[in-house]
PDB file of C-alpha atoms in Angstrom:
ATOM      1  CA  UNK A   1      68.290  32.920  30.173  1.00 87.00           C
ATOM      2  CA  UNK A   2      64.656  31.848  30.489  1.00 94.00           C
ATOM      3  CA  UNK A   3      63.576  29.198  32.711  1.00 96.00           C
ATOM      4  CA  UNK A   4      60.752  26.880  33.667  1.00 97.00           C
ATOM      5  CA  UNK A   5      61.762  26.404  37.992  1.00 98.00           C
ATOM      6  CA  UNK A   6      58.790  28.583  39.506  1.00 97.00           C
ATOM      7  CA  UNK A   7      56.257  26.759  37.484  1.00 97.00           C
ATOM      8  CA  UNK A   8      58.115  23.326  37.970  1.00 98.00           C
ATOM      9  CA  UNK A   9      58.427  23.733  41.644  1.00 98.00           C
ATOM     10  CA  UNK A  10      54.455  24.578  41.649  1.00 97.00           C
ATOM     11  CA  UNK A  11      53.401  21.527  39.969  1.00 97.00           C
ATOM     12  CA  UNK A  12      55.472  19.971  42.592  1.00 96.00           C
ATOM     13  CA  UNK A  13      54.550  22.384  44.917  1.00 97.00           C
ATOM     14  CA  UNK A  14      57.986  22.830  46.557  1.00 97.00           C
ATOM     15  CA  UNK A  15      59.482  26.005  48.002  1.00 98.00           C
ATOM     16  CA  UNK A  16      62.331  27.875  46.891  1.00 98.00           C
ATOM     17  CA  UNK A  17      64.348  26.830  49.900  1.00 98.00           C
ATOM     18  CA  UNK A  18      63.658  23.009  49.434  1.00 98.00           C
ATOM     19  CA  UNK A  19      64.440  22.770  46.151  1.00 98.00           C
ATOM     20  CA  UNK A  20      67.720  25.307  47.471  1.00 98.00           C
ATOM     21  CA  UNK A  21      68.166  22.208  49.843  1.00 98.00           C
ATOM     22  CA  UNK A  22      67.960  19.474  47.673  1.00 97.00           C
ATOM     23  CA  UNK A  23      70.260  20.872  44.808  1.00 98.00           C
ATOM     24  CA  UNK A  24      72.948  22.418  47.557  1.00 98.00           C
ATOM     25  CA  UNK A  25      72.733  26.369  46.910  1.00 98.00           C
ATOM     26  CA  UNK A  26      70.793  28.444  49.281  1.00 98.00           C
ATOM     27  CA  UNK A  27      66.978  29.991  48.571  1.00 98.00           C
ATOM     28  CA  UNK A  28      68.687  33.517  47.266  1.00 98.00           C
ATOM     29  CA  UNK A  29      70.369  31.832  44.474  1.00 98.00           C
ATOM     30  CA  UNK A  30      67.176  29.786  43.551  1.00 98.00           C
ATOM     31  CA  UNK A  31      64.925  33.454  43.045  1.00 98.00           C
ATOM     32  CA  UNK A  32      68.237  34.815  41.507  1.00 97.00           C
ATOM     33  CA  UNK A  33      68.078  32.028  38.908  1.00 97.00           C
ATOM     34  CA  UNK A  34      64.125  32.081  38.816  1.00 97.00           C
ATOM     35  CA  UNK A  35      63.989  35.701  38.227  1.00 95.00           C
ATOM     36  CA  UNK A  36      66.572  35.697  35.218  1.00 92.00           C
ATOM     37  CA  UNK A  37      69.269  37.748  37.358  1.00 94.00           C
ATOM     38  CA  UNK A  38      72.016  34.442  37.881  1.00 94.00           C
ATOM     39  CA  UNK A  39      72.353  32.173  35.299  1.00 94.00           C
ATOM     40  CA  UNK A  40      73.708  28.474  37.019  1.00 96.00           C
ATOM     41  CA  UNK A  41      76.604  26.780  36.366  1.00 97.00           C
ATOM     42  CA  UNK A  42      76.354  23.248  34.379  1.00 96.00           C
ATOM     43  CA  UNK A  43      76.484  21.327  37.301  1.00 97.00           C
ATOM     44  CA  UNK A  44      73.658  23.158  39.252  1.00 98.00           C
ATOM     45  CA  UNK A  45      71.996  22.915  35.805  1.00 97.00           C
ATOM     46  CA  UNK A  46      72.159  19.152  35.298  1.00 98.00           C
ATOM     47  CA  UNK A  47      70.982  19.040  39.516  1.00 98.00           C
ATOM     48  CA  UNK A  48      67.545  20.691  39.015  1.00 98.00           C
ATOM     49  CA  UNK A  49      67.223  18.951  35.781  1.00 98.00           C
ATOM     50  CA  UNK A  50      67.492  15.109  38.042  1.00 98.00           C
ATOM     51  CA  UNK A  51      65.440  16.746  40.292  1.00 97.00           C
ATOM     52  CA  UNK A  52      62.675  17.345  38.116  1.00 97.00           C
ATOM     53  CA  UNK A  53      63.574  14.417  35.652  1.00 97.00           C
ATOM     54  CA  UNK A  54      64.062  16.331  32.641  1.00 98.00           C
ATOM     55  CA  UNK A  55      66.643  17.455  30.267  1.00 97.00           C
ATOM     56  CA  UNK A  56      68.169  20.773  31.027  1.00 97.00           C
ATOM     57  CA  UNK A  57      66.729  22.012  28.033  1.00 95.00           C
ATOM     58  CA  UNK A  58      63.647  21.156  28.979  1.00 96.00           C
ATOM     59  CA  UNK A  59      63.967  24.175  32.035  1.00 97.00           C
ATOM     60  CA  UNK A  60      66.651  26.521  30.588  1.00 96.00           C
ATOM     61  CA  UNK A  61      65.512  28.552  27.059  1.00 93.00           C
ATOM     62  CA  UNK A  62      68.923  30.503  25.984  1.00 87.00           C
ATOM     63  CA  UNK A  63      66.795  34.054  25.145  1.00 77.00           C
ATOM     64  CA  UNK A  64      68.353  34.619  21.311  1.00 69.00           C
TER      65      UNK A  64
END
Protein backbone atom coordinates (compact mmCIF):
# COMPACT_ATOMS: atom_id res chain seq x y z
CA UNK A 1 0.00 0.00 0.00
CA UNK A 2 1.23 3.43 -1.09
CA UNK A 3 1.10 6.34 1.07
CA UNK A 4 1.41 10.10 1.27
CA UNK A 5 2.85 10.39 5.49
CA UNK A 6 6.63 11.40 4.72
CA UNK A 7 5.56 14.12 2.42
CA UNK A 8 2.52 15.09 4.72
CA UNK A 9 4.58 15.21 7.80
CA UNK A 10 7.14 17.58 5.72
CA UNK A 11 4.67 20.07 4.76
CA UNK A 12 3.95 20.01 8.37
CA UNK A 13 7.30 19.50 9.15
CA UNK A 14 6.76 16.95 11.97
CA UNK A 15 8.97 14.01 12.90
CA UNK A 16 8.26 10.50 12.72
CA UNK A 17 8.12 10.21 16.48
CA UNK A 18 5.58 13.15 16.93
CA UNK A 19 3.30 12.18 14.63
CA UNK A 20 4.12 8.32 16.47
CA UNK A 21 3.00 10.43 19.59
CA UNK A 22 0.08 12.01 18.52
CA UNK A 23 -1.61 8.92 16.77
CA UNK A 24 -0.43 6.39 19.83
CA UNK A 25 2.07 3.85 17.99
CA UNK A 26 5.71 4.31 18.45
CA UNK A 27 8.30 5.98 15.63
CA UNK A 28 9.20 2.19 14.26
CA UNK A 29 5.73 1.59 13.21
CA UNK A 30 5.42 5.12 11.59
CA UNK A 31 8.81 4.29 9.02
CA UNK A 32 7.29 0.70 8.85
CA UNK A 33 4.08 2.21 7.46
CA UNK A 34 6.03 5.07 5.54
CA UNK A 35 8.29 2.69 3.89
CA UNK A 36 5.42 0.29 2.57
CA UNK A 37 6.63 -2.68 4.98
CA UNK A 38 3.25 -2.44 7.68
CA UNK A 39 0.16 -1.64 6.38
CA UNK A 40 -2.16 0.08 9.56
CA UNK A 41 -5.11 -1.04 10.86
CA UNK A 42 -8.47 1.13 10.16
CA UNK A 43 -8.33 2.78 13.24
CA UNK A 44 -4.64 3.99 13.01
CA UNK A 45 -5.79 4.79 9.44
CA UNK A 46 -8.74 7.05 10.23
CA UNK A 47 -6.01 8.70 13.24
CA UNK A 48 -3.43 10.06 10.74
CA UNK A 49 -6.17 10.90 8.42
CA UNK A 50 -7.77 13.60 11.59
CA UNK A 51 -4.44 14.41 12.03
CA UNK A 52 -3.79 15.69 8.76
CA UNK A 53 -7.56 16.54 8.00
CA UNK A 54 -8.06 14.41 5.14
CA UNK A 55 -9.82 11.38 4.01
CA UNK A 56 -7.88 8.21 4.34
CA UNK A 57 -7.88 7.95 0.80
CA UNK A 58 -6.45 10.94 0.43
CA UNK A 59 -2.92 9.23 2.21
CA UNK A 60 -3.39 5.48 1.53
CA UNK A 61 -3.27 4.39 -2.55
CA UNK A 62 -4.19 0.42 -2.47
CA UNK A 63 -1.12 -0.49 -5.23
CA UNK A 64 -3.52 -2.65 -7.88
Amino acid sequence: MKNRIKVLRAEQNITQAELANRVEVSRQTINAIEKGKFDPSLPLAFKIARLFNLKIEEIFQDEE
